[in-house]
Structure formats: C-alpha cells, structure tokens
C-alpha cells in the first residue's frame, strides 16, 4: 500500500471514532492489505490524535491469551498505542462508545528504555510498577466482529479506554488468580499466566515488535486474560488480582 492509502484509511477510522459510527471492515471495502501496511495506518491514526493534543503514554498488547484469540477468531499477538485521552480513573459513559466491551488485564509501568530482543530478567529489571488494569475496547467495525488481523491493527487494536488499579512495586505478575465481576457477580476467572504464559512475556514481545525503543515511563497493558464482557450503562465492573489489588470501573 502506498502512503496516501494509509492516510486515507487512517482518516476513515478516525472519522468513525469521532462520529461514533460503525464502518465495514476496511479489507472488505478498500481491498486487502497486510500487517505491515496495517501498522502504517495505525501510526497515521495516532498522528491524527497527537495533532489534536493527545500524548502517547504507552502501548497495549492484544490477543496474548488463547481465550481472546478464540473469541475474536484471530491468531497472533498485536500491539496498539495508548494515549492520555484514553486513560480514565474509575468512571466512563458507556453511551460515548458504540459497542464497548471490558476485559481484565495486568499493566506494567517501565522505568528504563527497552528495545529489541530482551530477556524476561531485563524486562523485570526495567519495571517501575505493576498494576491490575481494565481495558475498555470499542471497535470501529460493524458488530465488533468478523474482521481480519490487519483490520484490527489498523483500528489501533480496538482500543478505546483503559483504567489502572493501584500501582504496586515491581514484581513478577505470574501465576496470580484474576477475577472480574459485574455488579458483584463473578463473570470471568483466570490465571495471569493465561496472558502470554506470563504477563511479563507480553512486555518482552512488545519490545521485540516495536519498530522503535519503548520509552522509560511507558504504561504497557499485557493483554486480556479472558474474553471481554459487554459494557452497559449502569454496571460496575471490578477486577481483583491476587497479591496485587482490586479496582473498579463504573459505567454511567
Ligand atoms: C482486539 C484487541 C485485543 C486483548 O487484550 O487481547 C486486546 C479485540 O479484541 O478487538 O485488547
Ligand atoms: Mg486488551
């Protein structure tokens, strides 16, 4: 794909985001494109957001658990960009989205730059903090389904909002029980190792996939441990991760 095409697709997605409008998968309406082209569209889309004053605060890994790969029928880990405008504290308006979904994650904050092939130990040594996290996705595509990996990557991996729980001092986040509840009833349970075999592996993978160094001070979402649940107005979603902390997001 040539540069103007990436620009055009990024604008189409950005307009859908701003208008809260669903569009057909781009690979269906605009012709097939590969993953490399999809990341170029994603990058152009982020540039549009930066031009509106948003700042990059980190990255998210997606499809790092088998549960998510099966739910979305897509095969391989991918990454997207997080901006400050996507971060929420504990409340959001579900009606500001199109078909939002919420999923339980683990987040890392880094204190050193990371780049290329790194070991688990190097990833661990670069940590500033670990936290439970809830990601709220909202695809720009019709029905939030039936899209290909390049479509999802172009759409910044369905990102919309995210919330971090209390930041904890650096620790391995492996082998921790995770429980996501909706209005107090447990909806999803998993082990943190359902994320990439160990959530820290997601950070190793991100460093290897990014075409540039991951800056110190980045927030990194390791990917959802379970399938995502629909987010409707009026519900409260809580996440508890053993040995870390609890957190809650309320949708109005
Ligand atoms: C793609 C984004 C996946 C995760 O944590 O696996 C993701 C999607 O589900 O639309 O954020
Ligand atoms: Mg996610």
mmCIF file of C-alpha atoms and ligand atoms in Angstrom:
data_model
loop_
_atom_site.group_PDB
_atom_site.id
_atom_site.type_symbol
_atom_site.label_atom_id
_atom_site.label_comp_id
_atom_site.label_asym_id
_atom_site.label_seq_id
_atom_site.Cartn_x
_atom_site.Cartn_y
_atom_site.Cartn_z
ATOM 1 C CA UNK A 1 0.000 0.000 0.000
ATOM 2 C CA UNK A 2 1.254 3.480 -0.790
ATOM 3 C CA UNK A 3 1.439 6.275 1.792
ATOM 4 C CA UNK A 4 -1.724 8.129 0.632
ATOM 5 C CA UNK A 5 -3.736 4.937 1.078
ATOM 6 C CA UNK A 6 -2.560 4.581 4.684
ATOM 7 C CA UNK A 7 -3.505 8.222 5.219
ATOM 8 C CA UNK A 8 -6.959 7.670 3.705
ATOM 9 C CA UNK A 9 -7.702 4.585 5.783
ATOM 10 C CA UNK A 10 -6.472 6.289 8.958
ATOM 11 C CA UNK A 11 -8.799 9.231 8.281
ATOM 12 C CA UNK A 12 -11.737 6.907 7.650
ATOM 13 C CA UNK A 13 -11.156 5.170 11.007
ATOM 14 C CA UNK A 14 -10.567 8.461 12.819
ATOM 15 C CA UNK A 15 -13.794 9.956 11.466
ATOM 16 C CA UNK A 16 -15.685 6.834 12.601
ATOM 17 C CA UNK A 17 -14.120 7.198 16.051
ATOM 18 C CA UNK A 18 -15.097 10.862 16.351
ATOM 19 C CA UNK A 19 -18.607 10.320 14.953
ATOM 20 C CA UNK A 20 -19.112 7.096 17.000
ATOM 21 C CA UNK A 21 -20.088 5.366 13.805
ATOM 22 C CA UNK A 22 -19.574 1.752 12.747
ATOM 23 C CA UNK A 23 -17.883 1.108 9.410
ATOM 24 C CA UNK A 24 -17.388 -2.060 7.373
ATOM 25 C CA UNK A 25 -14.014 -3.811 7.760
ATOM 26 C CA UNK A 26 -11.501 -1.935 5.606
ATOM 27 C CA UNK A 27 -10.134 -5.101 3.989
ATOM 28 C CA UNK A 28 -13.670 -5.675 2.629
ATOM 29 C CA UNK A 29 -14.319 -2.166 1.327
ATOM 30 C CA UNK A 30 -10.826 -0.947 0.434
ATOM 31 C CA UNK A 31 -9.104 -4.150 -0.641
ATOM 32 C CA UNK A 32 -6.706 -6.438 1.159
ATOM 33 C CA UNK A 33 -3.648 -5.073 2.942
ATOM 34 C CA UNK A 34 -1.004 -6.771 5.015
ATOM 35 C CA UNK A 35 0.070 -6.381 8.626
ATOM 36 C CA UNK A 36 2.946 -4.012 7.803
ATOM 37 C CA UNK A 37 0.524 -1.709 5.977
ATOM 38 C CA UNK A 38 -1.929 -2.038 8.896
ATOM 39 C CA UNK A 39 0.699 -0.746 11.339
ATOM 40 C CA UNK A 40 1.304 2.213 8.992
ATOM 41 C CA UNK A 41 -2.423 3.017 9.113
ATOM 42 C CA UNK A 42 -2.341 2.710 12.916
ATOM 43 C CA UNK A 43 0.634 5.082 13.077
ATOM 44 C CA UNK A 44 -1.078 7.665 10.872
ATOM 45 C CA UNK A 45 -4.207 7.391 13.050
ATOM 46 C CA UNK A 46 -2.139 8.082 16.148
ATOM 47 C CA UNK A 47 -0.559 11.103 14.420
ATOM 48 C CA UNK A 48 -4.078 12.472 13.890
ATOM 49 C CA UNK A 49 -4.746 12.078 17.617
ATOM 50 C CA UNK A 50 -1.423 13.703 18.528
ATOM 51 C CA UNK A 51 -2.341 16.630 16.278
ATOM 52 C CA UNK A 52 -5.438 17.060 18.481
ATOM 53 C CA UNK A 53 -3.183 17.407 21.520
ATOM 54 C CA UNK A 54 -3.141 13.817 22.797
ATOM 55 C CA UNK A 55 0.112 12.380 24.162
ATOM 56 C CA UNK A 56 1.374 8.805 23.882
ATOM 57 C CA UNK A 57 1.547 7.258 27.360
ATOM 58 C CA UNK A 58 2.221 3.644 26.431
ATOM 59 C CA UNK A 59 1.238 0.584 24.446
ATOM 60 C CA UNK A 60 -1.167 -2.332 24.675
ATOM 61 C CA UNK A 61 -0.588 -5.876 23.647
ATOM 62 C CA UNK A 62 -3.627 -7.719 22.280
ATOM 63 C CA UNK A 63 -4.583 -11.311 21.552
ATOM 64 C CA UNK A 64 -1.980 -12.556 24.024
ATOM 65 C CA UNK A 65 -4.401 -15.102 25.541
ATOM 66 C CA UNK A 66 -5.943 -18.146 23.921
ATOM 67 C CA UNK A 67 -9.392 -17.049 25.219
ATOM 68 C CA UNK A 68 -9.164 -13.780 23.275
ATOM 69 C CA UNK A 69 -7.759 -15.416 20.143
ATOM 70 C CA UNK A 70 -10.728 -17.793 20.146
ATOM 71 C CA UNK A 71 -13.266 -15.003 20.933
ATOM 72 C CA UNK A 72 -12.016 -12.831 18.073
ATOM 73 C CA UNK A 73 -11.058 -15.765 15.811
ATOM 74 C CA UNK A 74 -7.688 -14.139 15.195
ATOM 75 C CA UNK A 75 -4.325 -15.763 15.619
ATOM 76 C CA UNK A 76 -1.354 -13.711 16.768
ATOM 77 C CA UNK A 77 -0.308 -11.090 19.335
ATOM 78 C CA UNK A 78 -0.541 -7.494 18.120
ATOM 79 C CA UNK A 79 0.156 -4.081 19.639
ATOM 80 C CA UNK A 80 -1.605 -0.739 19.773
ATOM 81 C CA UNK A 81 -0.855 2.716 21.171
ATOM 82 C CA UNK A 82 -2.266 4.225 24.385
ATOM 83 C CA UNK A 83 -2.734 7.991 24.699
ATOM 84 C CA UNK A 84 -3.507 10.114 27.749
ATOM 85 C CA UNK A 85 -7.024 10.746 26.415
ATOM 86 C CA UNK A 86 -7.775 7.011 26.652
ATOM 87 C CA UNK A 87 -6.969 6.809 30.345
ATOM 88 C CA UNK A 88 -9.880 7.000 32.760
ATOM 89 C CA UNK A 89 -9.904 6.894 36.554
ATOM 90 C CA UNK A 90 -12.966 4.885 37.533
ATOM 91 C CA UNK A 91 -15.963 6.191 35.582
ATOM 92 C CA UNK A 92 -16.964 6.425 31.976
ATOM 93 C CA UNK A 93 -20.117 6.924 29.909
ATOM 94 C CA UNK A 94 -20.919 3.739 28.043
ATOM 95 C CA UNK A 95 -23.052 5.811 25.645
ATOM 96 C CA UNK A 96 -19.947 7.636 24.425
ATOM 97 C CA UNK A 97 -18.939 4.377 22.760
ATOM 98 C CA UNK A 98 -20.538 2.286 20.027
ATOM 99 C CA UNK A 99 -20.386 -1.262 21.411
ATOM 100 C CA UNK A 100 -17.879 -1.149 24.270
ATOM 101 C CA UNK A 101 -16.524 -4.251 25.984
ATOM 102 C CA UNK A 102 -14.387 -4.571 29.101
ATOM 103 C CA UNK A 103 -11.600 -7.046 29.851
ATOM 104 C CA UNK A 104 -9.255 -7.914 32.732
ATOM 105 C CA UNK A 105 -5.572 -7.195 32.267
ATOM 106 C CA UNK A 106 -2.272 -6.650 34.041
ATOM 107 C CA UNK A 107 -0.368 -3.408 33.427
ATOM 108 C CA UNK A 108 3.316 -2.611 33.786
ATOM 109 C CA UNK A 109 4.984 0.784 34.057
ATOM 110 C CA UNK A 110 8.585 0.874 32.877
ATOM 111 C CA UNK A 111 11.471 2.920 34.268
ATOM 112 C CA UNK A 112 14.052 2.113 31.585
ATOM 113 C CA UNK A 113 14.026 2.195 27.826
ATOM 114 C CA UNK A 114 13.608 -1.252 26.261
ATOM 115 C CA UNK A 115 14.367 -2.254 22.706
ATOM 116 C CA UNK A 116 14.656 -5.375 20.594
ATOM 117 C CA UNK A 117 15.293 -8.866 21.901
ATOM 118 C CA UNK A 118 15.339 -8.716 25.695
ATOM 119 C CA UNK A 119 15.195 -11.416 28.361
ATOM 120 C CA UNK A 120 12.488 -11.811 30.991
ATOM 121 C CA UNK A 121 15.037 -10.651 33.570
ATOM 122 C CA UNK A 122 15.792 -7.485 31.577
ATOM 123 C CA UNK A 123 12.048 -6.816 31.321
ATOM 124 C CA UNK A 124 11.673 -7.336 35.061
ATOM 125 C CA UNK A 125 14.649 -5.089 35.868
ATOM 126 C CA UNK A 126 13.080 -2.326 33.767
ATOM 127 C CA UNK A 127 9.844 -2.247 35.810
ATOM 128 C CA UNK A 128 8.735 0.755 37.797
ATOM 129 C CA UNK A 129 5.397 -0.726 38.874
ATOM 130 C CA UNK A 130 2.778 -3.401 38.267
ATOM 131 C CA UNK A 131 -0.996 -2.930 38.491
ATOM 132 C CA UNK A 132 -4.282 -4.636 37.757
ATOM 133 C CA UNK A 133 -5.951 -2.968 34.773
ATOM 134 C CA UNK A 134 -9.271 -2.922 32.970
ATOM 135 C CA UNK A 135 -9.269 -2.230 29.250
ATOM 136 C CA UNK A 136 -12.450 -0.980 27.604
ATOM 137 C CA UNK A 137 -12.430 -1.823 23.913
ATOM 138 C CA UNK A 138 -14.681 -0.337 21.245
ATOM 139 C CA UNK A 139 -14.089 -1.438 17.694
ATOM 140 C CA UNK A 140 -14.893 0.917 14.848
ATOM 141 C CA UNK A 141 -16.122 -2.065 12.826
ATOM 142 C CA UNK A 142 -19.726 -3.211 12.421
ATOM 143 C CA UNK A 143 -20.866 -5.517 15.187
ATOM 144 C CA UNK A 144 -17.344 -5.690 16.666
ATOM 145 C CA UNK A 145 -16.716 -8.870 14.710
ATOM 146 C CA UNK A 146 -15.712 -10.619 11.502
ATOM 147 C CA UNK A 147 -12.590 -8.623 10.869
ATOM 148 C CA UNK A 148 -9.085 -9.676 9.969
ATOM 149 C CA UNK A 149 -5.851 -9.071 11.848
ATOM 150 C CA UNK A 150 -4.841 -6.141 9.557
ATOM 151 C CA UNK A 151 -8.268 -4.514 10.132
ATOM 152 C CA UNK A 152 -7.869 -4.732 13.920
ATOM 153 C CA UNK A 153 -4.275 -3.450 13.867
ATOM 154 C CA UNK A 154 -5.262 -0.535 11.593
ATOM 155 C CA UNK A 155 -8.017 0.258 14.128
ATOM 156 C CA UNK A 156 -5.360 0.548 16.882
ATOM 157 C CA UNK A 157 -6.398 -2.889 18.161
ATOM 158 C CA UNK A 158 -9.945 -1.812 19.112
ATOM 159 C CA UNK A 159 -8.593 0.438 21.841
ATOM 160 C CA UNK A 160 -10.886 2.996 23.457
ATOM 161 C CA UNK A 161 -10.253 3.485 27.180
ATOM 162 C CA UNK A 162 -8.254 1.914 29.977
ATOM 163 C CA UNK A 163 -8.035 2.196 33.759
ATOM 164 C CA UNK A 164 -5.154 1.247 36.024
ATOM 165 C CA UNK A 165 -5.638 -0.091 39.545
ATOM 166 C CA UNK A 166 -3.269 0.809 42.380
ATOM 167 C CA UNK A 167 0.373 0.737 41.255
ATOM 168 C CA UNK A 168 2.394 -1.856 43.171
ATOM 169 C CA UNK A 169 6.152 -2.129 43.500
ATOM 170 C CA UNK A 170 7.796 -4.166 40.741
ATOM 171 C CA UNK A 171 7.132 -7.896 40.948
ATOM 172 C CA UNK A 172 6.597 -10.790 38.612
ATOM 173 C CA UNK A 173 2.879 -10.957 37.901
ATOM 174 C CA UNK A 174 2.926 -14.654 37.023
ATOM 175 C CA UNK A 175 0.591 -17.263 38.487
ATOM 176 C CA UNK A 176 -1.905 -14.828 40.024
ATOM 177 C CA UNK A 177 -5.627 -15.588 40.236
ATOM 178 C CA UNK A 178 -7.733 -12.933 38.443
ATOM 179 C CA UNK A 179 -11.451 -12.388 38.952
ATOM 180 C CA UNK A 180 -13.629 -9.914 37.034
ATOM 181 C CA UNK A 181 -17.087 -9.246 38.499
ATOM 182 C CA UNK A 182 -20.061 -7.336 37.142
ATOM 183 C CA UNK A 183 -22.269 -5.793 39.846
ATOM 184 C CA UNK A 184 -20.666 -8.116 42.382
ATOM 185 C CA UNK A 185 -21.255 -11.365 40.448
ATOM 186 C CA UNK A 186 -18.119 -13.118 39.176
ATOM 187 C CA UNK A 187 -18.193 -13.058 35.351
ATOM 188 C CA UNK A 188 -14.665 -14.159 34.370
ATOM 189 C CA UNK A 189 -11.937 -16.011 36.229
ATOM 190 C CA UNK A 190 -8.447 -16.730 35.011
ATOM 191 C CA UNK A 191 -4.834 -17.080 35.981
ATOM 192 C CA UNK A 192 -2.484 -14.266 34.984
ATOM 193 C CA UNK A 193 -0.399 -16.875 33.170
ATOM 194 C CA UNK A 194 -3.254 -17.118 30.665
ATOM 195 C CA UNK A 195 -1.680 -13.883 29.362
ATOM 196 C CA UNK A 196 1.274 -14.946 27.184
ATOM 197 C CA UNK A 197 2.127 -17.791 29.616
ATOM 198 C CA UNK A 198 3.333 -14.978 31.931
ATOM 199 C CA UNK A 199 2.244 -11.310 31.574
ATOM 200 C CA UNK A 200 5.879 -10.194 31.565
ATOM 201 C CA UNK A 201 6.327 -12.131 28.292
ATOM 202 C CA UNK A 202 3.938 -9.581 26.725
ATOM 203 C CA UNK A 203 6.447 -6.845 27.580
ATOM 204 C CA UNK A 204 9.290 -8.886 26.065
ATOM 205 C CA UNK A 205 7.175 -9.386 22.922
ATOM 206 C CA UNK A 206 6.290 -5.694 22.704
ATOM 207 C CA UNK A 207 9.953 -4.651 22.891
ATOM 208 C CA UNK A 208 10.710 -7.053 20.042
ATOM 209 C CA UNK A 209 7.748 -5.958 17.884
ATOM 210 C CA UNK A 210 8.020 -2.181 18.248
ATOM 211 C CA UNK A 211 9.981 -0.542 15.401
ATOM 212 C CA UNK A 212 11.487 1.898 17.930
ATOM 213 C CA UNK A 213 12.587 1.767 21.588
ATOM 214 C CA UNK A 214 9.865 1.577 24.237
ATOM 215 C CA UNK A 215 10.484 4.773 26.255
ATOM 216 C CA UNK A 216 11.059 4.707 30.015
ATOM 217 C CA UNK A 217 7.855 5.628 31.827
ATOM 218 C CA UNK A 218 5.592 3.749 29.419
ATOM 219 C CA UNK A 219 2.368 2.076 30.549
ATOM 220 C CA UNK A 220 2.069 -1.378 28.977
ATOM 221 C CA UNK A 221 -1.135 -3.403 29.007
ATOM 222 C CA UNK A 222 -0.161 -7.067 28.788
ATOM 223 C CA UNK A 223 -3.408 -8.204 27.114
ATOM 224 C CA UNK A 224 -6.655 -9.644 28.438
ATOM 225 C CA UNK A 225 -6.640 -12.866 30.441
ATOM 226 C CA UNK A 226 -10.229 -13.744 29.451
ATOM 227 C CA UNK A 227 -12.813 -12.840 26.844
ATOM 228 C CA UNK A 228 -14.245 -9.321 27.051
ATOM 229 C CA UNK A 229 -17.683 -8.648 28.570
ATOM 230 C CA UNK A 230 -20.200 -6.106 27.179
ATOM 231 C CA UNK A 231 -20.086 -2.741 28.974
ATOM 232 C CA UNK A 232 -23.529 -1.266 29.528
ATOM 233 C CA UNK A 233 -24.598 1.924 31.282
ATOM 234 C CA UNK A 234 -25.315 1.367 34.973
ATOM 235 C CA UNK A 235 -22.942 -1.523 35.640
ATOM 236 C CA UNK A 236 -19.935 -1.615 37.928
ATOM 237 C CA UNK A 237 -17.065 -3.873 36.870
ATOM 238 C CA UNK A 238 -14.473 -4.881 39.415
ATOM 239 C CA UNK A 239 -11.229 -6.745 38.979
ATOM 240 C CA UNK A 240 -9.342 -8.472 41.730
ATOM 241 C CA UNK A 241 -5.852 -9.838 41.144
ATOM 242 C CA UNK A 242 -4.458 -11.922 43.999
ATOM 243 C CA UNK A 243 -1.356 -10.414 45.647
ATOM 244 C CA UNK A 244 -1.818 -7.186 43.665
ATOM 245 C CA UNK A 245 -5.012 -5.232 44.382
ATOM 246 C CA UNK A 246 -8.625 -4.652 43.476
ATOM 247 C CA UNK A 247 -10.105 -1.957 41.256
ATOM 248 C CA UNK A 248 -13.446 -0.902 39.865
ATOM 249 C CA UNK A 249 -14.831 0.864 36.819
ATOM 250 C CA UNK A 250 -18.369 2.194 36.800
ATOM 251 C CA UNK A 251 -20.276 2.846 33.583
ATOM 252 C CA UNK A 252 -22.883 5.580 33.621
HETATM 253 C C1 LIG B 1 -8.568 -6.827 19.721
HETATM 254 C C2 LIG B 1 -7.827 -6.295 20.912
HETATM 255 C C3 LIG B 1 -7.410 -7.425 21.830
HETATM 256 C C4 LIG B 1 -6.547 -8.028 24.133
HETATM 257 O O1 LIG B 1 -6.309 -7.664 25.292
HETATM 258 O O2 LIG B 1 -6.440 -9.191 23.771
HETATM 259 C C5 LIG B 1 -6.989 -6.990 23.171
HETATM 260 C C6 LIG B 1 -10.028 -7.063 20.010
HETATM 261 O O3 LIG B 1 -10.379 -7.876 20.865
HETATM 262 O O4 LIG B 1 -10.839 -6.418 19.329
HETATM 263 O O5 LIG B 1 -7.018 -5.837 23.554
HETATM 264 MG MG1 LIG B 2 -6.928 -5.732 25.744
#
